[in-house]
Amino acid sequence: MFASDIHCLVVVGAQWGDEGKGKVVDALAERAELVVRYQGGANAGHTVDAPAPDGGTRGEGGGKGGAFVLHQIPAGILHPGTRCVIGNGVVLDAATLFHEVEAVQARGVSVAGRLTVSDRAHLVLPYHKLLDAESARSREIGTTSRGIGPAYEDKVGRRGVRVGDLRHPGIVAALVEAGCAHANAMLAHGGSARRCDAGEVTRGLAELAPRLLPYVGDAGRLVADTLARGGNVLLEGAQGALLDVDHGTYPFVTSSYTTAGGAAVGAGIGPTAIDAVLGVVKAYVTRVGNGPFPTEAEAPEGERLRTLGAEFGATTGRPRRCGWFDAVAARYAARVNGLTALAVTKLDVLDEFETLPVCTHYQLDGARLDELPDSAAALDCVEPVYERLPGWRRRTGEARRPADLPDAARRYLERLEALAGVPVRYVGVGSRREQLIEL
Ligand code: GDP
């Protein structure tokens, strides 16, 4: 994707998350000098199947390759020549960041000198997790209870603690005191008997500071300088467009801007710096958590998709809801992200199906809808209208070039491309690095 006129590329999820962005980022990161996470927190999890940097491969001679689950470190970390950035738009759970750093280091990935955390990123603190766990609203929405929503609420409420504040213990103590008082008032208001202790949180941060501060810097500046030198920068989205706090199926959304516009804000660069936007979609659709999902498949087809696609959350292990490709949602995602190309992942999961329904448009109260309606309540009432495409009934996992794909698979992709109005540039036929075909 990187080319003489494409130095700054955004990779976004164009469905409800879990599209396989981690794998696509991993494949493209080889040519990127920087890979930047720009929103979300430890609620997002990419699973990347990669060889270990020490040369070991999955299952061979005790090699340390295989599935790496990354919640906060950008997927670029698996390429030794790539530097990773956690941007200002992220809310950082520092304790889990260090667990992750230790876990990848134990498998031969070096992190020292390769990770920069924005001094403007906000911290997820113990009271955010407590609020999330105790909140009935979080349960209704189906959040991961990792404190992400409350941390963003404190950010917007001007009560947050930023990573750069750790340089000033006095400021941290005052911010935590105020944040804790607010959280305890919310807990009391919600009928919870649990409380958080400001002193304990402050002491925890004092211990954390000397460990985290060596990684901290002006991330936006680093991105801008890299681009100014002509270096390639990949901005890595988490979750998906339909979970964007403004453009998603509100209120069943995440707390950040997952769409490409959020990439500029969350990485600390201007929108004119972005050259291209690659939208990642599965060849079908999944969704975790509650909220409308028009093309959700009934059992046993939904069950079959879940089993064949191993659709269980990387962060929570929750089974994902599964359904058929939704071109209405894809067109919408194309518009709100300004997609310039699509990567269609997990085509191989459809290998066994005889017929593949694809939703071309919705019906609502007798009217045709080609775009997503403006409310989750309306989306809950739409009737998906399907076109049925023939399956290919052949394994695609060994395909490495477009010509290796069965004709019916190529026709399926052409149809998705026509319905979404965006060219398909990459196709995934398995979880390994080499199982990504460039069209
Ligand atoms: P992300 O957050 O968008 O990166 O998605 P997840 O990591 O939650 O889920 C994607 C899962 O699908 C991971 O386990 C990947 O290894 C796997 N995956 C990615 N692309 C493909 C593909 O083309 N085929 C198959 N079978 N699995 C894939």
Short mmCIF file of C-alpha atoms and ligand atoms in Angstrom, two decimals:
data_model
loop_
_atom_site.label_atom_id
_atom_site.label_comp_id
_atom_site.label_asym_id
_atom_site.label_seq_id
_atom_site.Cartn_x
_atom_site.Cartn_y
_atom_site.Cartn_z
CA MET A 1 0.00 0.00 0.00
CA PHE A 2 2.89 2.38 0.74
CA ALA A 3 4.01 4.10 -2.45
CA SER A 4 5.71 7.28 -3.60
CA ASP A 5 2.46 9.16 -2.97
CA ILE A 6 1.33 7.18 0.09
CA HIS A 7 3.42 7.72 3.22
CA CYS A 8 0.68 8.04 5.78
CA LEU A 9 -1.82 5.19 5.78
CA VAL A 10 -4.70 4.58 8.18
CA VAL A 11 -5.90 1.02 8.72
CA VAL A 12 -9.41 1.01 10.20
CA GLY A 13 -11.94 -1.62 11.07
CA ALA A 14 -14.94 -1.09 8.80
CA GLN A 15 -17.41 -3.29 10.71
CA TRP A 16 -17.92 -3.88 14.47
CA GLY A 17 -14.28 -4.64 15.23
CA ASP A 18 -12.32 -7.92 15.22
CA GLU A 19 -11.99 -7.72 11.42
CA GLY A 20 -8.39 -8.93 11.48
CA LYS A 21 -6.78 -5.49 11.51
CA GLY A 22 -3.86 -6.82 13.55
CA LYS A 23 -2.90 -9.23 10.82
CA VAL A 24 -3.22 -6.61 8.07
CA VAL A 25 -1.17 -4.12 10.11
CA ASP A 26 1.42 -6.80 10.75
CA ALA A 27 1.70 -7.48 7.03
CA LEU A 28 1.98 -3.79 6.09
CA ALA A 29 4.20 -2.80 9.03
CA GLU A 30 7.27 -4.24 7.42
CA ARG A 31 7.45 -1.15 5.20
CA ALA A 32 6.47 1.30 7.94
CA GLU A 33 8.94 3.24 10.00
CA LEU A 34 6.26 3.97 12.60
CA VAL A 35 3.08 2.18 13.61
CA VAL A 36 0.77 4.30 15.76
CA ARG A 37 -2.24 3.26 17.86
CA TYR A 38 -4.56 6.27 17.96
CA GLN A 39 -7.59 5.39 20.12
CA GLY A 40 -9.13 2.88 22.49
CA GLY A 41 -7.42 1.12 25.30
CA ALA A 42 -6.80 -2.36 26.60
CA ASN A 43 -10.37 -3.26 25.62
CA ALA A 44 -9.22 -3.87 22.06
CA GLY A 45 -7.18 -6.94 21.29
CA HIS A 46 -5.41 -7.83 18.10
CA THR A 47 -4.33 -11.40 17.56
CA VAL A 48 -1.37 -11.62 15.22
CA ASP A 49 0.00 -14.91 14.00
CA ALA A 50 3.67 -14.23 13.36
CA PRO A 51 7.01 -15.98 13.36
CA ALA A 52 9.09 -15.13 16.42
CA PRO A 53 11.94 -12.67 15.80
CA ASP A 54 14.38 -15.33 17.07
CA GLY A 55 13.48 -17.37 14.00
CA GLY A 56 11.27 -19.91 15.77
CA THR A 57 7.98 -20.77 14.17
CA ARG A 58 4.77 -22.05 15.61
CA GLY A 59 5.09 -25.55 16.98
CA GLU A 60 8.57 -26.16 15.60
CA GLY A 61 11.48 -26.89 17.88
CA GLY A 62 10.12 -24.85 20.75
CA GLY A 63 9.96 -21.72 18.61
CA LYS A 64 8.22 -18.75 20.12
CA GLY A 65 6.16 -17.69 17.13
CA GLY A 66 2.44 -18.20 16.76
CA ALA A 67 -0.38 -16.11 18.12
CA PHE A 68 0.62 -12.85 19.81
CA VAL A 69 -2.29 -11.12 21.54
CA LEU A 70 -1.63 -7.39 21.71
CA HIS A 71 -3.97 -5.08 23.60
CA GLN A 72 -1.99 -1.88 23.74
CA ILE A 73 1.31 -2.27 21.94
CA PRO A 74 0.83 -1.58 18.21
CA ALA A 75 1.06 -4.68 16.03
CA GLY A 76 4.17 -3.19 14.38
CA ILE A 77 6.26 -4.35 17.36
CA LEU A 78 6.67 -7.75 15.68
CA HIS A 79 8.88 -6.18 12.96
CA PRO A 80 12.30 -5.40 14.45
CA GLY A 81 12.85 -2.38 12.18
CA THR A 82 9.57 -0.68 13.07
CA ARG A 83 9.05 1.78 15.89
CA CYS A 84 5.71 1.88 17.73
CA VAL A 85 3.76 4.77 19.17
CA ILE A 86 0.83 4.92 21.57
CA GLY A 87 -0.86 8.17 20.60
CA ASN A 88 -2.63 10.82 22.62
CA GLY A 89 -6.06 9.43 21.65
CA VAL A 90 -5.41 6.20 23.55
CA VAL A 91 -6.31 5.69 27.21
CA LEU A 92 -3.41 3.77 28.69
CA ASP A 93 -3.59 1.02 31.27
CA ALA A 94 0.06 1.12 32.29
CA ALA A 95 0.05 -2.04 34.41
CA THR A 96 -1.27 -4.14 31.53
CA LEU A 97 1.11 -2.39 29.12
CA PHE A 98 4.04 -3.68 31.17
CA HIS A 99 2.58 -7.21 31.32
CA GLU A 100 2.38 -7.09 27.56
CA VAL A 101 5.91 -5.73 27.20
CA GLU A 102 7.21 -8.58 29.39
CA ALA A 103 5.17 -11.16 27.49
CA VAL A 104 6.50 -10.15 24.05
CA GLN A 105 10.07 -9.74 25.38
CA ALA A 106 9.91 -13.29 26.76
CA ARG A 107 9.27 -14.39 23.18
CA GLY A 108 12.28 -12.61 21.75
CA VAL A 109 10.70 -9.28 20.75
CA SER A 110 12.80 -6.31 21.83
CA VAL A 111 10.82 -3.29 22.98
CA ALA A 112 13.55 -1.04 24.43
CA GLY A 113 13.98 2.08 22.32
CA ARG A 114 11.12 1.05 20.04
CA LEU A 115 8.07 2.30 21.90
CA THR A 116 6.99 5.88 22.51
CA VAL A 117 3.95 6.74 24.62
CA SER A 118 2.36 10.15 24.11
CA ASP A 119 2.65 12.45 27.11
CA ARG A 120 -0.92 13.56 26.31
CA ALA A 121 -2.48 10.09 26.52
CA HIS A 122 -4.76 9.66 29.54
CA LEU A 123 -4.26 6.96 32.16
CA VAL A 124 -6.85 4.32 33.01
CA LEU A 125 -6.84 4.23 36.81
CA PRO A 126 -8.16 1.69 39.33
CA TYR A 127 -11.25 3.78 40.01
CA HIS A 128 -12.16 3.75 36.31
CA LYS A 129 -12.18 -0.04 36.39
CA LEU A 130 -14.20 -0.03 39.59
CA LEU A 131 -16.78 2.31 38.06
CA ASP A 132 -17.01 0.19 34.93
CA ALA A 133 -17.41 -3.04 36.92
CA GLU A 134 -20.11 -1.53 39.14
CA SER A 135 -22.06 0.16 36.37
CA ALA A 136 -25.37 -1.31 35.25
CA ARG A 137 -25.12 0.86 32.13
CA SER A 138 -21.79 -0.77 31.19
CA ARG A 139 -23.49 -4.16 31.43
CA GLU A 140 -26.38 -3.02 29.22
CA ILE A 141 -23.97 -1.83 26.53
CA GLY A 142 -21.82 -4.93 26.99
CA THR A 143 -18.49 -3.18 27.66
CA THR A 144 -15.34 -5.12 28.56
CA SER A 145 -15.27 -3.56 32.08
CA ARG A 146 -11.66 -2.44 31.65
CA GLY A 147 -12.33 1.12 32.71
CA ILE A 148 -12.09 2.57 29.21
CA GLY A 149 -15.44 4.39 29.19
CA PRO A 150 -14.93 6.03 32.63
CA ALA A 151 -11.37 7.04 31.66
CA TYR A 152 -12.68 8.82 28.54
CA GLU A 153 -15.45 10.39 30.63
CA ASP A 154 -12.83 11.83 32.98
CA LYS A 155 -10.81 13.05 30.00
CA VAL A 156 -13.76 14.97 28.58
CA GLY A 157 -14.82 16.03 32.11
CA ARG A 158 -11.36 17.64 32.54
CA ARG A 159 -10.59 15.38 35.51
CA GLY A 160 -8.20 13.00 33.78
CA VAL A 161 -4.58 12.20 34.61
CA ARG A 162 -2.29 12.37 31.60
CA VAL A 163 0.83 10.31 31.16
CA GLY A 164 2.98 13.46 31.15
CA ASP A 165 1.57 14.44 34.58
CA LEU A 166 3.62 11.59 36.05
CA ARG A 167 6.61 13.93 35.84
CA HIS A 168 5.00 16.05 38.58
CA PRO A 169 4.01 14.00 41.67
CA GLY A 170 2.24 16.95 43.32
CA ILE A 171 -0.04 17.46 40.32
CA VAL A 172 -0.79 13.73 40.15
CA ALA A 173 -1.77 13.61 43.84
CA ALA A 174 -4.22 16.51 43.42
CA LEU A 175 -5.74 15.08 40.21
CA VAL A 176 -6.16 11.64 41.76
CA GLU A 177 -7.73 13.16 44.88
CA ALA A 178 -10.33 14.93 42.70
CA GLY A 179 -10.83 11.96 40.38
CA CYS A 180 -11.31 9.59 43.29
CA ALA A 181 -13.78 11.91 45.03
CA HIS A 182 -15.80 12.06 41.81
CA ALA A 183 -15.65 8.29 41.34
CA ASN A 184 -16.69 7.63 44.93
CA ALA A 185 -19.64 10.00 44.58
CA MET A 186 -20.69 8.13 41.41
CA LEU A 187 -20.33 4.77 43.18
CA ALA A 188 -22.45 5.99 46.11
CA HIS A 189 -25.02 7.41 43.71
CA GLY A 190 -25.20 4.09 41.88
CA GLY A 191 -25.84 2.23 45.15
CA SER A 192 -22.43 0.52 45.28
CA ALA A 193 -20.75 0.05 48.66
CA ARG A 194 -17.30 -0.11 47.09
CA ARG A 195 -14.94 2.89 47.23
CA CYS A 196 -11.48 3.69 45.97
CA ASP A 197 -8.61 5.07 48.02
CA ALA A 198 -6.82 8.11 46.57
CA GLY A 199 -3.66 7.47 48.58
CA GLU A 200 -3.36 3.95 47.26
CA VAL A 201 -3.84 5.09 43.65
CA THR A 202 -1.25 7.87 44.07
CA ARG A 203 1.28 5.45 45.59
CA GLY A 204 0.68 3.05 42.68
CA LEU A 205 1.37 5.84 40.20
CA ALA A 206 4.52 6.90 42.06
CA GLU A 207 5.85 3.36 41.65
CA LEU A 208 4.83 3.27 38.02
CA ALA A 209 6.29 6.64 37.01
CA PRO A 210 10.01 5.69 36.86
CA ARG A 211 9.12 2.67 34.72
CA LEU A 212 6.83 4.46 32.29
CA LEU A 213 8.53 7.84 31.92
CA PRO A 214 11.49 6.56 29.88
CA TYR A 215 8.98 5.67 27.14
CA VAL A 216 7.13 8.99 27.26
CA GLY A 217 7.55 11.71 24.66
CA ASP A 218 5.85 14.07 22.23
CA ALA A 219 4.32 11.42 19.97
CA GLY A 220 2.65 13.85 17.55
CA ARG A 221 6.00 15.48 16.94
CA LEU A 222 7.63 12.12 16.27
CA VAL A 223 4.94 11.25 13.70
CA ALA A 224 5.20 14.64 11.99
CA ASP A 225 9.01 14.51 11.86
CA THR A 226 8.95 10.98 10.42
CA LEU A 227 6.54 12.07 7.67
CA ALA A 228 8.60 15.18 6.97
CA ARG A 229 11.63 12.96 6.32
CA GLY A 230 9.57 10.92 3.85
CA GLY A 231 9.19 7.95 6.21
CA ASN A 232 6.14 5.68 6.09
CA VAL A 233 3.68 5.86 8.96
CA LEU A 234 0.86 3.42 9.59
CA LEU A 235 -1.97 4.54 11.87
CA GLU A 236 -3.55 1.49 13.43
CA GLY A 237 -7.21 1.64 14.44
CA ALA A 238 -8.84 -0.48 17.09
CA GLN A 239 -12.47 -1.66 17.13
CA GLY A 240 -14.49 -0.66 14.05
CA ALA A 241 -16.42 2.13 12.35
CA LEU A 242 -19.79 0.92 13.63
CA LEU A 243 -18.49 1.27 17.19
CA ASP A 244 -17.38 4.90 16.70
CA VAL A 245 -18.86 7.10 19.42
CA ASP A 246 -20.43 9.43 16.80
CA HIS A 247 -20.82 7.29 13.70
CA GLY A 248 -21.52 3.90 15.28
CA THR A 249 -24.75 2.36 16.47
CA TYR A 250 -25.04 4.73 19.44
CA PRO A 251 -25.38 4.03 22.36
CA PHE A 252 -23.96 0.55 21.65
CA VAL A 253 -20.58 1.99 20.80
CA THR A 254 -17.12 2.41 22.26
CA SER A 255 -15.98 5.69 23.85
CA SER A 256 -13.56 6.88 21.17
CA TYR A 257 -13.40 7.96 17.52
CA THR A 258 -12.55 4.74 15.74
CA THR A 259 -13.01 6.22 12.25
CA ALA A 260 -10.20 7.62 10.12
CA GLY A 261 -10.78 11.21 11.28
CA GLY A 262 -9.97 9.99 14.78
CA ALA A 263 -6.60 8.84 13.47
CA ALA A 264 -5.47 12.41 12.85
CA VAL A 265 -6.67 13.66 16.23
CA GLY A 266 -5.46 10.61 18.14
CA ALA A 267 -2.00 10.55 16.57
CA GLY A 268 -1.52 14.30 16.85
CA ILE A 269 -1.27 15.18 13.16
CA GLY A 270 -3.43 17.18 10.76
CA PRO A 271 -5.94 15.42 8.48
CA THR A 272 -4.06 16.62 5.38
CA ALA A 273 -1.14 14.39 6.41
CA ILE A 274 -3.20 11.26 5.71
CA ASP A 275 -2.74 9.85 2.20
CA ALA A 276 -4.92 6.73 2.16
CA VAL A 277 -7.39 4.79 4.29
CA LEU A 278 -7.59 1.01 4.16
CA GLY A 279 -10.81 -0.43 5.58
CA VAL A 280 -10.63 -3.96 6.94
CA VAL A 281 -13.76 -6.10 6.65
CA LYS A 282 -14.35 -9.77 7.20
CA ALA A 283 -15.92 -11.68 4.32
CA TYR A 284 -18.86 -11.99 6.74
CA VAL A 285 -19.70 -9.96 9.86
CA THR A 286 -19.31 -10.41 13.61
CA ARG A 287 -20.23 -8.32 16.59
CA VAL A 288 -19.36 -8.59 20.29
CA GLY A 289 -21.63 -7.13 22.93
CA ASN A 290 -25.17 -5.89 22.65
CA GLY A 291 -26.83 -3.71 20.05
CA PRO A 292 -28.44 -4.07 16.64
CA PHE A 293 -26.96 -6.47 14.09
CA PRO A 294 -29.28 -6.76 11.05
CA THR A 295 -27.50 -9.62 9.26
CA GLU A 296 -26.97 -11.80 12.35
CA ALA A 297 -27.34 -15.43 11.26
CA GLU A 298 -29.61 -17.79 13.12
CA ALA A 299 -28.31 -21.09 14.47
CA PRO A 300 -27.10 -23.39 12.98
CA GLU A 301 -25.50 -21.10 10.32
CA GLY A 302 -24.37 -18.56 12.93
CA GLU A 303 -22.89 -21.37 14.99
CA ARG A 304 -21.10 -22.74 11.93
CA LEU A 305 -19.54 -19.35 11.16
CA ARG A 306 -18.46 -19.00 14.80
CA THR A 307 -16.81 -22.43 14.86
CA LEU A 308 -15.13 -22.18 11.45
CA GLY A 309 -13.98 -18.61 12.11
CA ALA A 310 -12.97 -19.26 15.76
CA GLU A 311 -15.03 -16.23 16.69
CA PHE A 312 -14.24 -15.74 20.36
CA GLY A 313 -12.92 -12.42 21.72
CA ALA A 314 -9.15 -11.96 22.09
CA THR A 315 -9.62 -9.86 25.24
CA THR A 316 -12.63 -11.41 26.92
CA GLY A 317 -13.05 -14.85 25.31
CA ARG A 318 -16.70 -13.93 24.71
CA PRO A 319 -18.36 -15.74 21.79
CA ARG A 320 -18.93 -13.28 18.94
CA ARG A 321 -22.30 -12.96 17.24
CA CYS A 322 -21.90 -13.96 13.57
CA GLY A 323 -23.75 -13.10 10.38
CA TRP A 324 -23.58 -12.40 6.67
CA PHE A 325 -21.73 -9.64 4.83
CA ASP A 326 -23.63 -6.39 5.13
CA ALA A 327 -23.01 -4.12 2.14
CA VAL A 328 -25.16 -1.35 3.64
CA ALA A 329 -22.81 -1.17 6.61
CA ALA A 330 -19.78 -1.40 4.30
CA ARG A 331 -20.97 1.53 2.15
CA TYR A 332 -21.58 3.55 5.27
CA ALA A 333 -18.14 2.71 6.65
CA ALA A 334 -16.64 3.69 3.28
CA ARG A 335 -18.30 7.09 3.49
CA VAL A 336 -17.56 7.99 7.11
CA ASN A 337 -13.92 6.87 6.82
CA GLY A 338 -13.22 8.02 3.28
CA LEU A 339 -11.96 4.52 2.48
CA THR A 340 -9.63 4.28 -0.49
CA ALA A 341 -9.32 0.47 -0.45
CA LEU A 342 -10.63 -2.62 1.32
CA ALA A 343 -8.90 -5.61 2.85
CA VAL A 344 -11.29 -8.57 3.02
CA THR A 345 -10.16 -11.06 5.67
CA LYS A 346 -11.20 -14.59 6.56
CA LEU A 347 -12.40 -15.54 3.10
CA ASP A 348 -11.25 -19.08 3.94
CA VAL A 349 -13.89 -19.31 6.68
CA LEU A 350 -16.55 -19.39 3.93
CA ASP A 351 -14.85 -22.23 2.00
CA GLU A 352 -17.43 -24.89 2.94
CA PHE A 353 -20.65 -22.95 2.42
CA GLU A 354 -22.86 -23.83 -0.55
CA THR A 355 -24.55 -20.46 -0.74
CA LEU A 356 -23.49 -17.13 0.67
CA PRO A 357 -26.13 -14.54 1.47
CA VAL A 358 -24.94 -10.94 1.05
CA CYS A 359 -27.14 -8.11 2.29
CA THR A 360 -27.50 -5.52 -0.48
CA HIS A 361 -29.95 -3.13 1.20
CA TYR A 362 -32.50 -2.94 4.01
CA GLN A 363 -36.26 -2.49 4.07
CA LEU A 364 -37.80 -0.32 6.76
CA ASP A 365 -41.56 0.29 6.92
CA GLY A 366 -41.88 -0.62 3.25
CA ALA A 367 -39.10 1.74 2.12
CA ARG A 368 -35.73 0.76 0.68
CA LEU A 369 -32.66 1.86 2.69
CA ASP A 370 -29.23 1.92 1.04
CA GLU A 371 -27.54 3.56 4.02
CA LEU A 372 -27.57 2.91 7.74
CA PRO A 373 -30.49 4.60 9.51
CA ASP A 374 -29.57 7.25 12.08
CA SER A 375 -30.56 5.39 15.23
CA ALA A 376 -29.88 2.03 16.82
CA ALA A 377 -33.63 1.68 17.40
CA ALA A 378 -34.33 2.02 13.65
CA LEU A 379 -31.46 -0.33 12.81
CA ASP A 380 -33.03 -2.88 15.11
CA CYS A 381 -36.20 -2.81 12.99
CA VAL A 382 -34.72 -3.04 9.47
CA GLU A 383 -35.20 -6.13 7.32
CA PRO A 384 -32.00 -7.11 5.50
CA VAL A 385 -32.53 -7.99 1.84
CA TYR A 386 -30.17 -10.67 0.60
CA GLU A 387 -28.67 -11.69 -2.68
CA ARG A 388 -27.45 -15.31 -2.61
CA LEU A 389 -24.08 -15.96 -4.19
CA PRO A 390 -22.73 -19.42 -4.96
CA GLY A 391 -20.01 -20.74 -2.64
CA TRP A 392 -16.79 -22.30 -3.97
CA ARG A 393 -16.55 -25.42 -1.80
CA ARG A 394 -12.77 -25.50 -2.15
CA ARG A 395 -10.03 -24.68 0.31
CA THR A 396 -8.46 -21.29 -0.28
CA GLY A 397 -5.82 -21.33 2.50
CA GLU A 398 -3.00 -22.21 0.09
CA ALA A 399 -3.85 -19.46 -2.42
CA ARG A 400 -1.06 -16.88 -2.72
CA ARG A 401 -2.06 -15.04 -5.89
CA PRO A 402 -5.48 -13.87 -7.13
CA ALA A 403 -5.36 -16.51 -9.88
CA ASP A 404 -5.13 -19.25 -7.22
CA LEU A 405 -8.60 -18.35 -5.90
CA PRO A 406 -11.63 -20.31 -7.17
CA ASP A 407 -13.75 -18.41 -9.72
CA ALA A 408 -16.72 -18.23 -7.35
CA ALA A 409 -14.50 -16.72 -4.65
CA ARG A 410 -13.26 -14.07 -7.06
CA ARG A 411 -16.84 -13.32 -8.08
CA TYR A 412 -17.83 -13.04 -4.41
CA LEU A 413 -15.07 -10.48 -3.85
CA GLU A 414 -16.01 -8.56 -7.00
CA ARG A 415 -19.58 -8.36 -5.77
CA LEU A 416 -18.52 -7.04 -2.34
CA GLU A 417 -16.34 -4.48 -4.07
CA ALA A 418 -19.19 -3.32 -6.34
CA LEU A 419 -21.68 -3.12 -3.48
CA ALA A 420 -19.30 -1.30 -1.14
CA GLY A 421 -18.06 1.02 -3.89
CA VAL A 422 -14.42 0.57 -2.81
CA PRO A 423 -11.73 -1.55 -4.53
CA VAL A 424 -10.56 -4.68 -2.74
CA ARG A 425 -6.79 -4.52 -2.38
CA TYR A 426 -6.04 -7.42 -0.02
CA VAL A 427 -7.68 -10.76 0.71
CA GLY A 428 -6.99 -12.89 3.78
CA VAL A 429 -7.16 -16.67 3.43
CA GLY A 430 -5.74 -17.67 6.81
CA SER A 431 -4.20 -16.23 9.93
CA ARG A 432 -0.53 -16.50 8.93
CA ARG A 433 1.48 -13.61 7.54
CA GLU A 434 1.82 -15.16 4.10
CA GLN A 435 -1.91 -15.82 3.87
CA LEU A 436 -2.69 -12.33 2.63
CA ILE A 437 -3.08 -11.91 -1.11
CA GLU A 438 -2.54 -8.57 -2.79
CA LEU A 439 -4.90 -8.04 -5.71
P1 GDP B 1 -8.49 -7.37 15.10
O1 GDP B 1 -8.68 -6.80 16.45
O2 GDP B 1 -9.24 -6.63 14.05
O3 GDP B 1 -7.05 -7.54 14.76
O4 GDP B 1 -9.12 -8.81 15.09
P2 GDP B 1 -8.91 -10.02 16.12
O5 GDP B 1 -7.48 -10.21 16.41
O6 GDP B 1 -9.80 -9.89 17.27
O7 GDP B 1 -9.50 -11.23 15.27
C1 GDP B 1 -8.98 -11.64 14.10
C2 GDP B 1 -8.63 -13.10 14.20
O8 GDP B 1 -8.72 -13.67 12.93
C3 GDP B 1 -7.21 -13.36 14.67
O9 GDP B 1 -7.17 -14.54 15.43
C4 GDP B 1 -6.44 -13.55 13.37
O10 GDP B 1 -5.31 -14.37 13.50
C5 GDP B 1 -7.47 -14.20 12.51
N1 GDP B 1 -7.37 -13.88 11.09
C6 GDP B 1 -7.01 -12.71 10.51
N2 GDP B 1 -7.10 -12.81 9.17
C7 GDP B 1 -7.53 -14.06 8.91
C8 GDP B 1 -7.86 -14.75 7.70
O11 GDP B 1 -7.76 -14.23 6.59
N3 GDP B 1 -8.32 -16.03 7.85
C9 GDP B 1 -8.46 -16.65 9.07
N4 GDP B 1 -8.92 -17.88 9.11
N5 GDP B 1 -8.16 -16.01 10.21
C10 GDP B 1 -7.70 -14.75 10.13
#
